[in-house]
PDB file of C-alpha atoms in Angstrom:
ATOM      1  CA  UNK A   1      35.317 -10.900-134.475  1.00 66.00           C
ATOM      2  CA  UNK A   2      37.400 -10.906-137.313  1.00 77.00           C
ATOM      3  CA  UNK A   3      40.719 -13.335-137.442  1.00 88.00           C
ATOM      4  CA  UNK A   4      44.027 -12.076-137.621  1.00 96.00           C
ATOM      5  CA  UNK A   5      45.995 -12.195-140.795  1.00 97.00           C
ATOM      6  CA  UNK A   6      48.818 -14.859-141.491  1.00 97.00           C
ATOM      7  CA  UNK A   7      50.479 -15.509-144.993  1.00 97.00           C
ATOM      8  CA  UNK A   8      48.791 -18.591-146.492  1.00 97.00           C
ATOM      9  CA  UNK A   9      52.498 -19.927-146.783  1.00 97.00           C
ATOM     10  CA  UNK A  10      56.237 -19.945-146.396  1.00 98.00           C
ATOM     11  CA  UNK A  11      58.960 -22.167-147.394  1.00 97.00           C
ATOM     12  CA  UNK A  12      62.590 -22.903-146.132  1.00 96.00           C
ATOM     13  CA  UNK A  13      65.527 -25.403-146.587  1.00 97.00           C
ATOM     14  CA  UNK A  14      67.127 -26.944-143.721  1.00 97.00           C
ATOM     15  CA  UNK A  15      68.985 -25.223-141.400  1.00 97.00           C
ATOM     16  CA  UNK A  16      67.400 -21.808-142.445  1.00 97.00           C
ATOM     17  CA  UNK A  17      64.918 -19.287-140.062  1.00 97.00           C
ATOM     18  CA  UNK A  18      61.897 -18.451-141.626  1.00 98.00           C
ATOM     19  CA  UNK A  19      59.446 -15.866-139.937  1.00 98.00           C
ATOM     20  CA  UNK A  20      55.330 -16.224-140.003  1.00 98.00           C
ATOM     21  CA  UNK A  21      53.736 -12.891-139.195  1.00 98.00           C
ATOM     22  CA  UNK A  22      50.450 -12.257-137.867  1.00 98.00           C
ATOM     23  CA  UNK A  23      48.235  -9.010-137.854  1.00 97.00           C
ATOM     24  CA  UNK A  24      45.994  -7.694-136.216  1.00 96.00           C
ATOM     25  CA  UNK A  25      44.354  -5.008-134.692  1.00 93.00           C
ATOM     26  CA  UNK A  26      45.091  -2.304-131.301  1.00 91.00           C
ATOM     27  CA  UNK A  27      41.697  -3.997-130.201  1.00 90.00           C
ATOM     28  CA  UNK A  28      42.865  -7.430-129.977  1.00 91.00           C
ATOM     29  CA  UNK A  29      46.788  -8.678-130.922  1.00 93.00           C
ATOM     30  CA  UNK A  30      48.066  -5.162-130.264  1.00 92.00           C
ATOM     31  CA  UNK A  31      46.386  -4.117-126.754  1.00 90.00           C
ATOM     32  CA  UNK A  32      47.559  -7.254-125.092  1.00 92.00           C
ATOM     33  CA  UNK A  33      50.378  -9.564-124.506  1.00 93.00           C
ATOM     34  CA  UNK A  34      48.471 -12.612-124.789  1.00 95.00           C
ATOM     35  CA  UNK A  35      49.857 -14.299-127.887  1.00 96.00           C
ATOM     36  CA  UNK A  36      49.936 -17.655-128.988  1.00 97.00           C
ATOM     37  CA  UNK A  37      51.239 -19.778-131.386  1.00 98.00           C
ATOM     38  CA  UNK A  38      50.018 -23.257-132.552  1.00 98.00           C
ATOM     39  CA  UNK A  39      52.352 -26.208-134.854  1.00 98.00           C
ATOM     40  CA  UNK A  40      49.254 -28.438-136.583  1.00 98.00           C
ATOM     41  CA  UNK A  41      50.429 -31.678-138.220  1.00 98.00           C
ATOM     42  CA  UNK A  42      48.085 -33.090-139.997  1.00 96.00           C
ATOM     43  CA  UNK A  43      45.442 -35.105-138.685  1.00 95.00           C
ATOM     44  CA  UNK A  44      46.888 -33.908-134.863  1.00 96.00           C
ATOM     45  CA  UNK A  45      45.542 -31.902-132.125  1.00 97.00           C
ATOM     46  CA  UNK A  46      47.103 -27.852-132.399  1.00 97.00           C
ATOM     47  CA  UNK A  47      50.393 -27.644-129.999  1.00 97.00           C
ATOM     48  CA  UNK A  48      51.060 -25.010-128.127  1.00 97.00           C
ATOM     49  CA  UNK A  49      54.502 -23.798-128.971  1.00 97.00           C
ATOM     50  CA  UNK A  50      54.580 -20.089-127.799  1.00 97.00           C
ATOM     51  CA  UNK A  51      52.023 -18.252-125.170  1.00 96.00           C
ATOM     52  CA  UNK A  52      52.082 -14.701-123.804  1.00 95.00           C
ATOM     53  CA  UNK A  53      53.905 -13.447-126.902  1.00 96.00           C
ATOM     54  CA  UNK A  54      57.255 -14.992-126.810  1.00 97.00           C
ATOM     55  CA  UNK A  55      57.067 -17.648-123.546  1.00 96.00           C
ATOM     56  CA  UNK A  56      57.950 -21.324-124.272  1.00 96.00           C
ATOM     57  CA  UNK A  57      56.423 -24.373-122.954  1.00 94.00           C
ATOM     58  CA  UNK A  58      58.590 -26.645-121.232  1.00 93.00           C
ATOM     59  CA  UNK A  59      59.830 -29.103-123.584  1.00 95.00           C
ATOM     60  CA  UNK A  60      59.494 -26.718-126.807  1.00 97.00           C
ATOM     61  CA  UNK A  61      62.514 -26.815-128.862  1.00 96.00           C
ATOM     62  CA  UNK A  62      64.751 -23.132-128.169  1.00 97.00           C
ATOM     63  CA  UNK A  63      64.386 -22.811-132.255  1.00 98.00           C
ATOM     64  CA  UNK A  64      61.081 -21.782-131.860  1.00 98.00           C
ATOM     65  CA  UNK A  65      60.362 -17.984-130.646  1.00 98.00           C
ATOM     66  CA  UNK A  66      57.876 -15.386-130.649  1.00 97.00           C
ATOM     67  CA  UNK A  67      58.061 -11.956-130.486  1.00 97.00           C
ATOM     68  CA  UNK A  68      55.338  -8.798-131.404  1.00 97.00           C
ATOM     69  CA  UNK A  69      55.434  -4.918-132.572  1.00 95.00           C
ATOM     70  CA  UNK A  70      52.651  -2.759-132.575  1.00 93.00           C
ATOM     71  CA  UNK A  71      49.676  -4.653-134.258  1.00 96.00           C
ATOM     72  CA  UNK A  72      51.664  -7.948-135.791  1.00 97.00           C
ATOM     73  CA  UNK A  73      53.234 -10.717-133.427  1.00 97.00           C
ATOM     74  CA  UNK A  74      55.902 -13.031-135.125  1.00 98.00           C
ATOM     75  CA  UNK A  75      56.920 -16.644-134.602  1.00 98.00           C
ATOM     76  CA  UNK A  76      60.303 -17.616-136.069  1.00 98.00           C
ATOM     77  CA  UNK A  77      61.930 -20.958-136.449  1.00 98.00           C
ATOM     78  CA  UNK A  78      65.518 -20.948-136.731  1.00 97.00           C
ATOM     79  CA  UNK A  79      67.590 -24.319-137.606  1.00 97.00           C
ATOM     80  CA  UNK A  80      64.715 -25.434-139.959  1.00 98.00           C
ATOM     81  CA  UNK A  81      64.269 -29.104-139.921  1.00 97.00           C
ATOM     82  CA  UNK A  82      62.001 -31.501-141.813  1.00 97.00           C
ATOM     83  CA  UNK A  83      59.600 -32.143-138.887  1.00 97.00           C
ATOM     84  CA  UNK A  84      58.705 -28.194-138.493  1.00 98.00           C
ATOM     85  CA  UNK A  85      56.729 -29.095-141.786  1.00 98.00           C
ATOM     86  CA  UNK A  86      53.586 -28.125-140.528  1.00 98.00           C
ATOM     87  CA  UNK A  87      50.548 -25.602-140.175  1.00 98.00           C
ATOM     88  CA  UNK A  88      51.483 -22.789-138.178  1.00 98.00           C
ATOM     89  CA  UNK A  89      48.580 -20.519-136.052  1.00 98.00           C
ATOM     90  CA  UNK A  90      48.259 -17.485-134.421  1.00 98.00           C
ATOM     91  CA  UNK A  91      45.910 -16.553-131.453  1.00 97.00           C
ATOM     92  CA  UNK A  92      45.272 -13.522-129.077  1.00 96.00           C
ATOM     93  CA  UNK A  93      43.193 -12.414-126.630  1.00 94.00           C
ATOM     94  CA  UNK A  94      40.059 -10.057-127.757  1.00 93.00           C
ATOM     95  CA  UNK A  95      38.463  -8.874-124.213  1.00 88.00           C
ATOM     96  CA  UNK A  96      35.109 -11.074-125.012  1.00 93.00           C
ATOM     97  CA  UNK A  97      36.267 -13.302-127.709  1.00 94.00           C
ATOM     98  CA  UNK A  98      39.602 -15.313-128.714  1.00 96.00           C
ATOM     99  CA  UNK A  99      40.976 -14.653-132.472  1.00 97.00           C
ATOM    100  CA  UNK A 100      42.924 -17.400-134.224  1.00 97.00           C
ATOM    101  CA  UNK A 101      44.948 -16.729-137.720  1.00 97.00           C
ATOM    102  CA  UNK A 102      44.027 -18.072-140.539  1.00 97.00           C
ATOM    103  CA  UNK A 103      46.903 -20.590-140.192  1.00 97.00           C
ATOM    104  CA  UNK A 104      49.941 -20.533-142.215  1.00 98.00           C
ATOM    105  CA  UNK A 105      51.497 -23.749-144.207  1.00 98.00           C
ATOM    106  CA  UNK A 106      55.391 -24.246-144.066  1.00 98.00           C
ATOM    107  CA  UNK A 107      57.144 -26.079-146.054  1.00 97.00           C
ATOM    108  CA  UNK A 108      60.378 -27.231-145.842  1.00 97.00           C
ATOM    109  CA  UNK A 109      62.082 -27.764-149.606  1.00 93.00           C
TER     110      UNK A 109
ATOM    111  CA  UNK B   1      48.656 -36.096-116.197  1.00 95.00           C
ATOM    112  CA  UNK B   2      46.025 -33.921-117.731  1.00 96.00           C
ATOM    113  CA  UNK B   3      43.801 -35.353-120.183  1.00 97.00           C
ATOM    114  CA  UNK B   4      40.749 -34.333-121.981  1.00 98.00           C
ATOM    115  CA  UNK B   5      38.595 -36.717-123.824  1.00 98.00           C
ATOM    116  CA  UNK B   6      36.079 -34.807-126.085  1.00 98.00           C
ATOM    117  CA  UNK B   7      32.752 -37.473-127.019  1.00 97.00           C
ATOM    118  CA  UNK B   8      29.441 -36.763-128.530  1.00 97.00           C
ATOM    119  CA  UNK B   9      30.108 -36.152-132.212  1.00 97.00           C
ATOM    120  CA  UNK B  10      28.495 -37.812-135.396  1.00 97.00           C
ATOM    121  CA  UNK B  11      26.010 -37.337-138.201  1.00 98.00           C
ATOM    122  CA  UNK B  12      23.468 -34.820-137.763  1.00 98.00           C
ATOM    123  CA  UNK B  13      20.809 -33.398-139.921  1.00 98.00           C
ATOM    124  CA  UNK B  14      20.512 -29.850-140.561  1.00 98.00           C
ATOM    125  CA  UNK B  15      18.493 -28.241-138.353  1.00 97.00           C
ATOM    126  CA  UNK B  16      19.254 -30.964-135.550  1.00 98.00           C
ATOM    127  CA  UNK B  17      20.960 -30.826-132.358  1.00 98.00           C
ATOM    128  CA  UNK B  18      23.935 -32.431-130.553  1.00 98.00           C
ATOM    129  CA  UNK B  19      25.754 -31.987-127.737  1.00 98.00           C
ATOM    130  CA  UNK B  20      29.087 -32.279-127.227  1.00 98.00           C
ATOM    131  CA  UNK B  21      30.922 -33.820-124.009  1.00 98.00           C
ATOM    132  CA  UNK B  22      34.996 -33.712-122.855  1.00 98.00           C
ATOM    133  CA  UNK B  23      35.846 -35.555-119.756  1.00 98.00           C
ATOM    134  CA  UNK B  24      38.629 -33.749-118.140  1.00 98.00           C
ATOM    135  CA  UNK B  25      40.870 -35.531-115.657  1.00 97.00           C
ATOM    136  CA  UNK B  26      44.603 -34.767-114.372  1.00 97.00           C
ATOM    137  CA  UNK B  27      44.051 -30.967-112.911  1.00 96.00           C
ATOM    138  CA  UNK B  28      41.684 -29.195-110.068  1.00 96.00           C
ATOM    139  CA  UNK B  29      38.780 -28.647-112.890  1.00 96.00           C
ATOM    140  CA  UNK B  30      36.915 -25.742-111.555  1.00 95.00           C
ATOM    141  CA  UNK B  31      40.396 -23.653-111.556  1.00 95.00           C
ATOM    142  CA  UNK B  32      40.554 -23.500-115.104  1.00 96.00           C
ATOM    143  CA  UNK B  33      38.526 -21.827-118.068  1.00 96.00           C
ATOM    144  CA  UNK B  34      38.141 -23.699-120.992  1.00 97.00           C
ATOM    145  CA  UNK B  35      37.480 -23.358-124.674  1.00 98.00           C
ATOM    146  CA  UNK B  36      35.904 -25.073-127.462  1.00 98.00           C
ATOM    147  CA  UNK B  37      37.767 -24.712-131.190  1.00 98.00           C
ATOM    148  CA  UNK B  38      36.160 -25.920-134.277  1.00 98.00           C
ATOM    149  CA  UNK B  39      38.529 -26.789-137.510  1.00 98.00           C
ATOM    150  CA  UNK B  40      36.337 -27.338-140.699  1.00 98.00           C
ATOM    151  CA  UNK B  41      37.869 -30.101-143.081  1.00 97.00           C
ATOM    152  CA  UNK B  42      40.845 -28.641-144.561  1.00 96.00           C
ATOM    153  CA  UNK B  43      40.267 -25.491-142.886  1.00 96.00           C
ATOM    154  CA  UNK B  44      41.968 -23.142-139.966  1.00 97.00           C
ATOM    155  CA  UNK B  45      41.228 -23.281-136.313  1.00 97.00           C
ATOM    156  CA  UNK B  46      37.968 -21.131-135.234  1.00 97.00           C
ATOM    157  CA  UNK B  47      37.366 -20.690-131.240  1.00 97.00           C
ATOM    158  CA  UNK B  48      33.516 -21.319-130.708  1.00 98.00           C
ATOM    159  CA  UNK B  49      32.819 -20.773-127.257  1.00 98.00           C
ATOM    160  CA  UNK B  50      34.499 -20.602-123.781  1.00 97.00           C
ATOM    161  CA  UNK B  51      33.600 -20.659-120.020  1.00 97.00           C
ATOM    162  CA  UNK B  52      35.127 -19.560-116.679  1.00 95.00           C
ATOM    163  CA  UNK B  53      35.854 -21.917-113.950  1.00 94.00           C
ATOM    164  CA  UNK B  54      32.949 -21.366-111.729  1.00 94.00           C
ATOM    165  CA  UNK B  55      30.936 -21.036-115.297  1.00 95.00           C
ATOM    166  CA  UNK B  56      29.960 -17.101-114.494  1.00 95.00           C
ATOM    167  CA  UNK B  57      31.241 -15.991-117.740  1.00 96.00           C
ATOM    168  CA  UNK B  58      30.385 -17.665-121.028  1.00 97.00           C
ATOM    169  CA  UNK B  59      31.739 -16.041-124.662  1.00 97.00           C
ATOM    170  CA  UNK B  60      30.568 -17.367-127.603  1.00 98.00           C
ATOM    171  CA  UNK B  61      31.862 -16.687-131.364  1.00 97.00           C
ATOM    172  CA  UNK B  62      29.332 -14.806-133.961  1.00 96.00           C
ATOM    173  CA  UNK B  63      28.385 -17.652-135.986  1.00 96.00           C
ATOM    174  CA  UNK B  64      27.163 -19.879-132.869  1.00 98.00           C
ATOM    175  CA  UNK B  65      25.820 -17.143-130.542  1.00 97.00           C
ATOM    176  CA  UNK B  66      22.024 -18.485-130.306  1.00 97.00           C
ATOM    177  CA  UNK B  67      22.083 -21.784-131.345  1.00 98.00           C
ATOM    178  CA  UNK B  68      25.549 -23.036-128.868  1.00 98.00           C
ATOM    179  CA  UNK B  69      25.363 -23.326-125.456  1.00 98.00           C
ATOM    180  CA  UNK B  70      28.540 -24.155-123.353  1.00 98.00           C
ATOM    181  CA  UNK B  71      27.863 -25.491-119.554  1.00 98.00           C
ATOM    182  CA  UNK B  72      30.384 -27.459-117.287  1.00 98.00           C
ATOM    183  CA  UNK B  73      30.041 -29.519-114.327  1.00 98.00           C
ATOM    184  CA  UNK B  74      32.738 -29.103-112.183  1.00 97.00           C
ATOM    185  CA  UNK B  75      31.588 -31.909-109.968  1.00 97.00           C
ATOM    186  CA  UNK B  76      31.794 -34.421-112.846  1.00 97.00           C
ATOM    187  CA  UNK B  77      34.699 -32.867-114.304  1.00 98.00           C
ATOM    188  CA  UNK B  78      33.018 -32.415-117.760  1.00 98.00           C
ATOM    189  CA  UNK B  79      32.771 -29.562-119.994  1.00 98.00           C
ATOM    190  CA  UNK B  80      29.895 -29.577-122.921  1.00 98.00           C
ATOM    191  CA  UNK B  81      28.505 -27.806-126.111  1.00 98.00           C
ATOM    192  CA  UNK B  82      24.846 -28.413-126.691  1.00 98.00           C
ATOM    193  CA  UNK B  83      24.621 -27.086-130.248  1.00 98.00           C
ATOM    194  CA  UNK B  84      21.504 -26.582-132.097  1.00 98.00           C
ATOM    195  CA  UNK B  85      20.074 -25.782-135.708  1.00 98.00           C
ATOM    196  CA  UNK B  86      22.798 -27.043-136.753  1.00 98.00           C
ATOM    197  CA  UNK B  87      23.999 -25.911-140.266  1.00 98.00           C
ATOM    198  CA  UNK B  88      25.982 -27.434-143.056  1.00 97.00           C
ATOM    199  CA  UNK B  89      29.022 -24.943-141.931  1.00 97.00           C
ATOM    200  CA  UNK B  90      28.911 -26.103-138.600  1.00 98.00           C
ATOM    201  CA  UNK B  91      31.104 -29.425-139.882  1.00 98.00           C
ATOM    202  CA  UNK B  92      34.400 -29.638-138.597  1.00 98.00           C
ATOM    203  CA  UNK B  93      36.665 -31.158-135.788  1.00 98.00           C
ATOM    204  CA  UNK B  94      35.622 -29.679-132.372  1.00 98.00           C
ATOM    205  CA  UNK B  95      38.248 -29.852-129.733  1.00 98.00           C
ATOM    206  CA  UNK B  96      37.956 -28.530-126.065  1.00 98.00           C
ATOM    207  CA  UNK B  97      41.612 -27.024-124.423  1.00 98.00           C
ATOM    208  CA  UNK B  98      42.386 -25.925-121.356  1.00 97.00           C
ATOM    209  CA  UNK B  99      43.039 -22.005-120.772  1.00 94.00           C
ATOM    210  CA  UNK B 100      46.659 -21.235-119.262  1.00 90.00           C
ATOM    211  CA  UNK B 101      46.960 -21.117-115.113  1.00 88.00           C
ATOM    212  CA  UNK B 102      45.646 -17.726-113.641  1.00 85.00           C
ATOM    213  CA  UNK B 103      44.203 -16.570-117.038  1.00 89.00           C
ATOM    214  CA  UNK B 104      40.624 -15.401-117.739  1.00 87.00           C
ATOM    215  CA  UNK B 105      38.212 -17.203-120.477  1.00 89.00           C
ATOM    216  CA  UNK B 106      39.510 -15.508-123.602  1.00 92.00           C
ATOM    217  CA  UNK B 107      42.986 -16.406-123.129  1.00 92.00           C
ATOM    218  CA  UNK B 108      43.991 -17.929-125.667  1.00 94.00           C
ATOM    219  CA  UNK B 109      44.399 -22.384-125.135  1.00 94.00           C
ATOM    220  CA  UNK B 110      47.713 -23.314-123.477  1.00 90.00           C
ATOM    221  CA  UNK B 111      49.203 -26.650-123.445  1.00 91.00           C
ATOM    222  CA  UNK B 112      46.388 -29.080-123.288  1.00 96.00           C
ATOM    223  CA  UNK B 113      43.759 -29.940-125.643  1.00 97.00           C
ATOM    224  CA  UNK B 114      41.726 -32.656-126.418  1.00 97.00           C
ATOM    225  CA  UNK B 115      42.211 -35.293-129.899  1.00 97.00           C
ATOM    226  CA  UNK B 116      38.636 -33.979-131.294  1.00 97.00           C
ATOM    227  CA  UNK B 117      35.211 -35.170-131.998  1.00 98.00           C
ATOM    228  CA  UNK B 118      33.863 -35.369-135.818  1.00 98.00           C
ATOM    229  CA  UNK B 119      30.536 -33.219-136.335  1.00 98.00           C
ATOM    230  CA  UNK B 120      29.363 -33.474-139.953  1.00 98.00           C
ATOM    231  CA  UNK B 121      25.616 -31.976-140.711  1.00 98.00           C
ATOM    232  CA  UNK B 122      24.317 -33.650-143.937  1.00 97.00           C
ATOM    233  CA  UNK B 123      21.063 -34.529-145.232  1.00 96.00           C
TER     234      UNK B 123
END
């Protein structure tokens, strides 16, 4: 049960896409197409902001999207603003378990 | 609307046991998995343990397997954790979310999770 692999950070100025990547393995991330991503503000419950690799919730902003090759899915946010400044996490599907990232922080300069 | 109200946290000694309640309301309970995630203080999110709707299959994470036991009650619409010998680590925000529609256990959380309930194991 190890977690998948997200940089610590990125960083952006407004109006720019930035990409968080997150690695795994052909056991978990890479054998299935169940994918999540998670936007953390601090102190706030995790928000679901992409499921099944690159679906969107209803009401989730069209700047967010997901997408996955191989062993590493990828959320990117295009049209930074200053409220994406967040922690960013990763999740997938492991047969008997369910791996999270080990979150990445974005800023936005 | 759905809504899940996680209850049952506090101080603990190591070594001692709590369990861990969230009230579920809004959806037809027993057609959903659900999930409990930990988040240390100033740490990442950690899944601890999940459950199928009619509670046949129960997963739990490496570092609780033994000591964390994860039951619902689809009658009362509740979901709990009864965690024992508890350890410093096991401090941290637990939350309980709601798998996806039509998903198994292990899927990761969709849309709805609960605001948390503050475990901290000290002496």
């Amino acid at each position: 049960q190890s977690a998948l692999t997200q940089p610590a950070s990125v960083s952006g100025s407004p109006g720019q896409s930035i990409t968080i990547s997150c690695t795994g393995t052909s056991s978990d991330l890479g054998g299935y197409n169940y994918v999540s991503w998670y936007q953390q503000h601090p102190g706030k419950a995790p928000k679901l902001i992409i499921y099944a690799v690159s679906d969107r919730p209803s009401g989730v902003s069209h700047r967010f999207s997901g997408s996955k090759s191989t062993n590493t899915a990828s959320l990117t946010i295009s049209g930074l603003q200053a409220e994406d400044e967040a922690d960013y996490y990763c999740a997938s599907y492991a047969s008997s378990s369910i791996l999270f990232g080990g979150g990445t922080k974005l800023t936005v300069l | 609307e759905v809504q899940l109200v996680e209850s049952g946290g506090g101080l603990v000694k190591p070594g001692g046991s709590l369990r861990l309640s969230c009230a579920a309301s809004g959806f037809s309970f027993s057609d959903y998995a659900l999930t409990w995630v930990r988040q240390a203080p100033g740490k990442g999110l950690e899944w601890v343990s999940s459950i199928s709707g009619s509670s046949t299959h129960k997963y739990y994470a490496d570092s609780v397997k033994g000591r964390f036991t994860i039951s619902r009650d689809n009658a009362k619409n509740s979901l709990f954790l009864q965690m024992n010998s508890l350890r410093a680590d096991d401090t941290a925000v637990y939350y309980c979310a709601r798998a996806p529609p039509d998903t198994t256990a292990t899927t990761p959380p969709g849309g709805y999770w609960g605001q948390g309930t503050l475990v901290t194991v000290s002496a």
